[in-house]
PDB file of C-alpha atoms in Angstrom:
ATOM      1  CA  MET A   1      74.970 238.936 235.095  1.00  0.00           C
ATOM      2  CA  ASN A   2      74.031 236.646 232.233  1.00  0.00           C
ATOM      3  CA  LYS A   3      70.377 236.427 231.427  1.00  0.00           C
ATOM      4  CA  LYS A   4      68.775 233.047 230.906  1.00  0.00           C
ATOM      5  CA  ILE A   5      66.471 232.596 227.976  1.00  0.00           C
ATOM      6  CA  LEU A   6      63.096 231.182 228.739  1.00  0.00           C
ATOM      7  CA  ILE A   7      61.316 229.286 225.993  1.00  0.00           C
ATOM      8  CA  SER A   8      57.872 227.967 226.614  1.00  0.00           C
ATOM      9  CA  PHE A   9      56.508 225.230 224.415  1.00  0.00           C
ATOM     10  CA  VAL A  10      53.387 223.323 225.092  1.00  0.00           C
ATOM     11  CA  GLY A  11      51.880 220.758 222.749  1.00  0.00           C
ATOM     12  CA  VAL A  12      48.150 220.370 222.922  1.00  0.00           C
ATOM     13  CA  ALA A  13      45.878 218.144 220.858  1.00  0.00           C
ATOM     14  CA  SER A  14      42.163 218.597 220.458  1.00  0.00           C
ATOM     15  CA  ALA A  15      39.424 216.076 219.836  1.00  0.00           C
ATOM     16  CA  LEU A  16      36.011 216.379 218.269  1.00  0.00           C
ATOM     17  CA  ILE A  17      32.922 214.560 219.609  1.00  0.00           C
ATOM     18  CA  GLY A  18      30.061 213.729 217.247  1.00  0.00           C
ATOM     19  CA  LEU A  19      26.482 213.989 218.538  1.00  0.00           C
ATOM     20  CA  SER A  20      23.308 212.442 217.096  1.00  0.00           C
ATOM     21  CA  ALA A  21      19.620 212.878 217.872  1.00  0.00           C
ATOM     22  CA  SER A  22      16.519 211.011 216.842  1.00  0.00           C
ATOM     23  CA  ILE A  23      13.293 212.858 215.987  1.00  0.00           C
ATOM     24  CA  PRO A  24       9.984 211.165 216.927  1.00  0.00           C
ATOM     25  CA  VAL A  25       7.456 210.939 214.126  1.00  0.00           C
ATOM     26  CA  SER A  26       3.713 211.095 214.938  1.00  0.00           C
ATOM     27  CA  ALA A  27       1.038 209.399 212.784  1.00  0.00           C
ATOM     28  CA  ALA A  28      -2.553 210.711 212.260  1.00  0.00           C
ATOM     29  CA  GLU A  29      -5.561 208.448 211.865  1.00  0.00           C
ATOM     30  CA  ALA A  30      -7.740 208.773 208.711  1.00  0.00           C
ATOM     31  CA  ASN A  31     -11.476 208.091 208.789  1.00  0.00           C
ATOM     32  CA  SER A  32     -13.376 207.039 205.651  1.00  0.00           C
ATOM     33  CA  PRO A  33     -16.672 208.875 204.879  1.00  0.00           C
ATOM     34  CA  VAL A  34     -19.971 206.898 205.178  1.00  0.00           C
ATOM     35  CA  VAL A  35     -21.653 206.337 201.801  1.00  0.00           C
ATOM     36  CA  GLY A  36     -25.454 206.817 201.687  1.00  0.00           C
ATOM     37  CA  LYS A  37     -27.608 203.669 201.148  1.00  0.00           C
ATOM     38  CA  THR A  38     -29.822 203.154 198.101  1.00  0.00           C
ATOM     39  CA  GLU A  39     -33.482 202.028 198.498  1.00  0.00           C
ATOM     40  CA  LEU A  40     -32.504 198.482 197.477  1.00  0.00           C
ATOM     41  CA  GLU A  41     -29.760 198.397 200.101  1.00  0.00           C
ATOM     42  CA  ALA A  42     -32.210 199.743 202.653  1.00  0.00           C
ATOM     43  CA  SER A  43     -34.705 196.989 201.901  1.00  0.00           C
ATOM     44  CA  ASN A  44     -32.013 194.342 202.302  1.00  0.00           C
ATOM     45  CA  SER A  45     -30.539 195.848 205.463  1.00  0.00           C
ATOM     46  CA  SER A  46     -32.623 193.498 207.601  1.00  0.00           C
ATOM     47  CA  LYS A  47     -31.027 190.496 205.893  1.00  0.00           C
ATOM     48  CA  THR A  48     -27.411 191.611 205.566  1.00  0.00           C
ATOM     49  CA  PRO A  49     -25.707 193.253 208.527  1.00  0.00           C
ATOM     50  CA  VAL A  50     -23.937 196.506 207.700  1.00  0.00           C
ATOM     51  CA  THR A  51     -20.531 197.097 209.232  1.00  0.00           C
ATOM     52  CA  ASP A  52     -20.251 200.333 211.216  1.00  0.00           C
ATOM     53  CA  VAL A  53     -17.282 202.082 209.633  1.00  0.00           C
ATOM     54  CA  ASN A  54     -17.125 204.548 212.507  1.00  0.00           C
ATOM     55  CA  LYS A  55     -16.042 201.828 214.911  1.00  0.00           C
ATOM     56  CA  THR A  56     -12.328 201.778 215.468  1.00  0.00           C
ATOM     57  CA  ASP A  57     -10.243 198.725 216.135  1.00  0.00           C
ATOM     58  CA  ASN A  58      -8.847 199.475 219.551  1.00  0.00           C
ATOM     59  CA  SER A  59      -6.015 197.049 218.976  1.00  0.00           C
ATOM     60  CA  SER A  60      -4.485 199.446 216.425  1.00  0.00           C
ATOM     61  CA  ASN A  61      -4.487 202.284 218.972  1.00  0.00           C
ATOM     62  CA  LYS A  62      -2.439 200.486 221.569  1.00  0.00           C
ATOM     63  CA  THR A  63       0.725 202.371 222.335  1.00  0.00           C
ATOM     64  CA  ALA A  64       3.939 200.431 222.067  1.00  0.00           C
ATOM     65  CA  THR A  65       5.574 199.755 225.386  1.00  0.00           C
ATOM     66  CA  GLU A  66       8.312 202.309 226.055  1.00  0.00           C
ATOM     67  CA  THR A  67      11.843 201.022 226.296  1.00  0.00           C
ATOM     68  CA  PRO A  68      12.905 201.238 229.926  1.00  0.00           C
ATOM     69  CA  LYS A  69      15.678 203.717 230.664  1.00  0.00           C
ATOM     70  CA  SER A  70      19.073 202.200 231.149  1.00  0.00           C
ATOM     71  CA  THR A  71      20.310 202.243 234.711  1.00  0.00           C
ATOM     72  CA  GLU A  72      23.862 201.567 233.609  1.00  0.00           C
ATOM     73  CA  LYS A  73      26.314 204.237 234.767  1.00  0.00           C
ATOM     74  CA  PRO A  74      28.438 205.980 232.108  1.00  0.00           C
ATOM     75  CA  ASN A  75      31.907 204.618 231.547  1.00  0.00           C
ATOM     76  CA  GLY A  76      34.295 206.511 233.814  1.00  0.00           C
ATOM     77  CA  ASN A  77      37.126 205.970 231.354  1.00  0.00           C
ATOM     78  CA  ALA A  78      35.442 208.171 228.737  1.00  0.00           C
ATOM     79  CA  ASN A  79      36.312 211.394 230.557  1.00  0.00           C
ATOM     80  CA  ALA A  80      39.866 210.253 231.228  1.00  0.00           C
ATOM     81  CA  ILE A  81      40.392 209.289 227.583  1.00  0.00           C
ATOM     82  CA  ALA A  82      39.027 212.668 226.439  1.00  0.00           C
ATOM     83  CA  LEU A  83      41.722 214.385 228.532  1.00  0.00           C
ATOM     84  CA  MET A  84      44.597 212.424 227.001  1.00  0.00           C
ATOM     85  CA  GLY A  85      47.223 214.701 225.441  1.00  0.00           C
ATOM     86  CA  LYS A  86      45.438 217.842 226.669  1.00  0.00           C
ATOM     87  CA  THR A  87      46.809 220.681 228.759  1.00  0.00           C
ATOM     88  CA  VAL A  88      44.670 221.258 231.845  1.00  0.00           C
ATOM     89  CA  ARG A  89      44.450 223.514 234.868  1.00  0.00           C
ATOM     90  CA  LEU A  90      43.650 222.186 238.339  1.00  0.00           C
ATOM     91  CA  THR A  91      40.347 223.614 239.560  1.00  0.00           C
ATOM     92  CA  ARG A  92      41.072 222.590 243.166  1.00  0.00           C
ATOM     93  CA  ASN A  93      43.878 221.202 245.299  1.00  0.00           C
ATOM     94  CA  SER A  94      44.396 217.596 244.265  1.00  0.00           C
ATOM     95  CA  TYR A  95      45.841 214.592 246.057  1.00  0.00           C
ATOM     96  CA  VAL A  96      48.232 212.395 244.099  1.00  0.00           C
ATOM     97  CA  TYR A  97      47.644 208.636 243.894  1.00  0.00           C
ATOM     98  CA  ASP A  98      49.769 205.673 242.839  1.00  0.00           C
ATOM     99  CA  LYS A  99      48.751 203.031 240.280  1.00  0.00           C
ATOM    100  CA  HIS A 100      46.988 201.068 243.036  1.00  0.00           C
ATOM    101  CA  GLY A 101      44.763 204.044 243.898  1.00  0.00           C
ATOM    102  CA  LYS A 102      46.536 204.712 247.198  1.00  0.00           C
ATOM    103  CA  ARG A 103      47.238 208.308 248.154  1.00  0.00           C
ATOM    104  CA  VAL A 104      50.906 209.301 247.907  1.00  0.00           C
ATOM    105  CA  LYS A 105      52.058 210.613 251.271  1.00  0.00           C
ATOM    106  CA  ASN A 106      52.870 214.338 251.460  1.00  0.00           C
ATOM    107  CA  LYS A 107      52.104 214.798 247.758  1.00  0.00           C
ATOM    108  CA  LYS A 108      49.485 217.315 246.642  1.00  0.00           C
ATOM    109  CA  LEU A 109      49.058 219.551 243.595  1.00  0.00           C
ATOM    110  CA  LYS A 110      47.816 223.097 244.149  1.00  0.00           C
ATOM    111  CA  LYS A 111      44.785 224.683 242.542  1.00  0.00           C
ATOM    112  CA  GLY A 112      45.701 226.630 239.401  1.00  0.00           C
ATOM    113  CA  LEU A 113      48.644 224.421 238.448  1.00  0.00           C
ATOM    114  CA  ILE A 114      48.931 223.732 234.701  1.00  0.00           C
ATOM    115  CA  VAL A 115      49.852 220.187 233.704  1.00  0.00           C
ATOM    116  CA  GLY A 116      49.779 217.979 230.621  1.00  0.00           C
ATOM    117  CA  ILE A 117      47.768 214.748 230.730  1.00  0.00           C
ATOM    118  CA  SER A 118      49.943 211.851 229.604  1.00  0.00           C
ATOM    119  CA  SER A 119      48.187 208.637 230.710  1.00  0.00           C
ATOM    120  CA  PHE A 120      45.254 207.122 232.583  1.00  0.00           C
ATOM    121  CA  THR A 121      44.474 204.048 234.630  1.00  0.00           C
ATOM    122  CA  THR A 122      41.461 202.431 236.265  1.00  0.00           C
ATOM    123  CA  VAL A 123      41.446 201.239 239.879  1.00  0.00           C
ATOM    124  CA  ASN A 124      38.364 199.489 241.285  1.00  0.00           C
ATOM    125  CA  GLY A 125      36.222 200.974 238.517  1.00  0.00           C
ATOM    126  CA  LYS A 126      37.455 204.538 239.117  1.00  0.00           C
ATOM    127  CA  SER A 127      39.588 206.411 236.600  1.00  0.00           C
ATOM    128  CA  LEU A 128      42.781 208.309 237.389  1.00  0.00           C
ATOM    129  CA  ILE A 129      44.871 210.410 234.993  1.00  0.00           C
ATOM    130  CA  GLY A 130      48.657 210.641 234.805  1.00  0.00           C
ATOM    131  CA  PHE A 131      50.318 214.035 234.324  1.00  0.00           C
ATOM    132  CA  ASN A 132      53.584 215.435 232.949  1.00  0.00           C
ATOM    133  CA  ASN A 133      54.818 211.893 232.202  1.00  0.00           C
ATOM    134  CA  LYS A 134      55.294 211.318 235.937  1.00  0.00           C
ATOM    135  CA  GLU A 135      55.782 207.648 236.700  1.00  0.00           C
ATOM    136  CA  ASN A 136      53.190 206.107 239.023  1.00  0.00           C
ATOM    137  CA  GLN A 137      51.546 209.447 239.864  1.00  0.00           C
ATOM    138  CA  PHE A 138      47.888 210.117 239.109  1.00  0.00           C
ATOM    139  CA  ILE A 139      45.115 212.589 239.960  1.00  0.00           C
ATOM    140  CA  LYS A 140      41.324 212.560 239.659  1.00  0.00           C
ATOM    141  CA  PRO A 141      39.809 213.725 236.325  1.00  0.00           C
ATOM    142  CA  ALA A 142      37.156 215.713 238.208  1.00  0.00           C
ATOM    143  CA  ASN A 143      39.874 218.010 239.575  1.00  0.00           C
ATOM    144  CA  VAL A 144      40.953 219.447 236.220  1.00  0.00           C
ATOM    145  CA  LYS A 145      39.585 221.510 233.354  1.00  0.00           C
ATOM    146  CA  ILE A 146      40.857 221.623 229.776  1.00  0.00           C
ATOM    147  CA  LEU A 147      42.755 224.835 229.262  1.00  0.00           C
ATOM    148  CA  LYS A 148      42.256 227.235 226.401  1.00  0.00           C
ATOM    149  CA  ALA A 149      45.683 227.849 224.898  1.00  0.00           C
ATOM    150  CA  VAL A 150      46.888 230.079 222.065  1.00  0.00           C
ATOM    151  CA  ARG A 151      50.404 230.225 220.656  1.00  0.00           C
ATOM    152  CA  TYR A 152      51.994 233.553 219.658  1.00  0.00           C
ATOM    153  CA  ARG A 153      55.296 234.708 218.209  1.00  0.00           C
ATOM    154  CA  VAL A 154      57.337 237.114 220.355  1.00  0.00           C
ATOM    155  CA  LYS A 155      58.004 240.223 218.249  1.00  0.00           C
ATOM    156  CA  ARG A 156      60.760 241.626 220.515  1.00  0.00           C
ATOM    157  CA  ASN A 157      62.764 240.475 223.507  1.00  0.00           C
ATOM    158  CA  ALA A 158      60.219 240.159 226.316  1.00  0.00           C
ATOM    159  CA  PHE A 159      60.930 240.509 230.017  1.00  0.00           C
ATOM    160  CA  VAL A 160      59.317 238.012 232.376  1.00  0.00           C
ATOM    161  CA  TYR A 161      57.112 239.086 235.302  1.00  0.00           C
ATOM    162  CA  ASN A 162      55.511 237.339 238.270  1.00  0.00           C
ATOM    163  CA  ALA A 163      51.786 237.360 239.061  1.00  0.00           C
ATOM    164  CA  LYS A 164      52.154 240.706 240.882  1.00  0.00           C
ATOM    165  CA  GLY A 165      53.744 242.388 237.892  1.00  0.00           C
ATOM    166  CA  VAL A 166      57.269 242.422 239.338  1.00  0.00           C
ATOM    167  CA  ARG A 167      59.932 241.880 236.682  1.00  0.00           C
ATOM    168  CA  ASP A 168      62.305 238.941 237.071  1.00  0.00           C
ATOM    169  CA  SER A 169      65.579 240.254 235.666  1.00  0.00           C
ATOM    170  CA  ARG A 170      67.013 236.720 235.431  1.00  0.00           C
ATOM    171  CA  TYR A 171      64.780 235.744 232.520  1.00  0.00           C
ATOM    172  CA  TYR A 172      63.524 236.986 229.189  1.00  0.00           C
ATOM    173  CA  VAL A 173      61.988 235.453 226.064  1.00  0.00           C
ATOM    174  CA  LYS A 174      63.970 236.013 222.895  1.00  0.00           C
ATOM    175  CA  LYS A 175      62.499 237.750 219.852  1.00  0.00           C
ATOM    176  CA  GLY A 176      61.095 235.311 217.282  1.00  0.00           C
ATOM    177  CA  LYS A 177      60.379 232.530 219.766  1.00  0.00           C
ATOM    178  CA  LYS A 178      56.856 231.134 220.112  1.00  0.00           C
ATOM    179  CA  VAL A 179      55.113 230.940 223.466  1.00  0.00           C
ATOM    180  CA  VAL A 180      51.827 229.382 224.537  1.00  0.00           C
ATOM    181  CA  VAL A 181      49.499 231.749 226.382  1.00  0.00           C
ATOM    182  CA  PHE A 182      47.209 230.224 229.007  1.00  0.00           C
ATOM    183  CA  SER A 183      45.734 233.282 230.712  1.00  0.00           C
ATOM    184  CA  THR A 184      45.585 237.075 230.745  1.00  0.00           C
ATOM    185  CA  LYS A 185      45.484 239.631 233.549  1.00  0.00           C
ATOM    186  CA  LYS A 186      45.951 243.343 234.126  1.00  0.00           C
ATOM    187  CA  VAL A 187      48.416 244.703 236.667  1.00  0.00           C
ATOM    188  CA  LYS A 188      48.563 248.479 237.155  1.00  0.00           C
ATOM    189  CA  GLY A 189      46.864 248.959 233.792  1.00  0.00           C
ATOM    190  CA  ILE A 190      49.352 246.765 231.917  1.00  0.00           C
ATOM    191  CA  LYS A 191      48.043 243.623 230.201  1.00  0.00           C
ATOM    192  CA  LEU A 192      50.100 240.542 231.001  1.00  0.00           C
ATOM    193  CA  VAL A 193      49.735 237.055 229.543  1.00  0.00           C
ATOM    194  CA  GLY A 194      50.571 233.864 231.415  1.00  0.00           C
ATOM    195  CA  ILE A 195      53.104 231.576 229.724  1.00  0.00           C
ATOM    196  CA  SER A 196      53.292 229.246 232.736  1.00  0.00           C
ATOM    197  CA  GLU A 197      51.706 228.995 236.168  1.00  0.00           C
ATOM    198  CA  LYS A 198      53.820 231.801 237.662  1.00  0.00           C
ATOM    199  CA  GLN A 199      55.441 233.559 234.707  1.00  0.00           C
ATOM    200  CA  PHE A 200      54.001 236.353 232.574  1.00  0.00           C
ATOM    201  CA  ILE A 201      55.105 238.617 229.754  1.00  0.00           C
ATOM    202  CA  LYS A 202      53.574 241.776 228.324  1.00  0.00           C
ATOM    203  CA  TRP A 203      50.831 241.381 225.747  1.00  0.00           C
ATOM    204  CA  ALA A 204      52.471 244.225 223.799  1.00  0.00           C
ATOM    205  CA  ASP A 205      55.512 242.001 223.198  1.00  0.00           C
ATOM    206  CA  LEU A 206      53.468 239.479 221.176  1.00  0.00           C
ATOM    207  CA  ASP A 207      52.420 239.529 217.531  1.00  0.00           C
ATOM    208  CA  PRO A 208      48.583 239.169 217.526  1.00  0.00           C
ATOM    209  CA  LYS A 209      48.560 238.128 213.848  1.00  0.00           C
ATOM    210  CA  SER A 210      50.625 235.031 214.664  1.00  0.00           C
ATOM    211  CA  ALA A 211      47.935 233.537 216.926  1.00  0.00           C
ATOM    212  CA  GLU A 212      47.386 229.764 216.661  1.00  0.00           C
ATOM    213  CA  VAL A 213      44.557 228.246 218.716  1.00  0.00           C
ATOM    214  CA  LEU A 214      45.808 225.003 220.267  1.00  0.00           C
ATOM    215  CA  ALA A 215      42.928 224.054 222.586  1.00  0.00           C
ATOM    216  CA  GLU A 216      39.583 225.339 223.841  1.00  0.00           C
TER     217      GLU A 216
END
């Protein structure tokens, strides 16, 4: 029986977000020392009023009115845009919606499924993200998490296993090919790495020195 060759390629882009913070600066008041009066000044004190330098102008101590906190809600599109081009894993079962925000009948994605985010849309102020270049199919951004992915070179022909560690004799990954690893697990003491939602190969079949981090 001919064996099919399985090649797994996943393209993932990463984005950087810049953060800024402002540091409040406090100011200290300075008091001038009182100079002693001479006898001449003392004799004239009844004629010329002397200003009390210890008195403070209360108007200078007034605290500026604080800027009221904004009650505006964050833009829902920001999260959807941040997911564009990323590979994600569903953190829960997710309904599928059309471009009008209506649920697609009998269509649901299962928790743990790995998909690529290809588009987004906004319906009634709520964001939805498109996946795997599917036309008119969207899910909620809150239902996914960006996946950490690393690409490795296969150093020898690698058999493919299911999640229970059972080998699928129909498939193997050819030596020299590159695969993207999404997860790791141990089955009966053997370390397996996930190259798709349901397919695994042995960690020993990969070249660790060839690792390329694609997303975190």
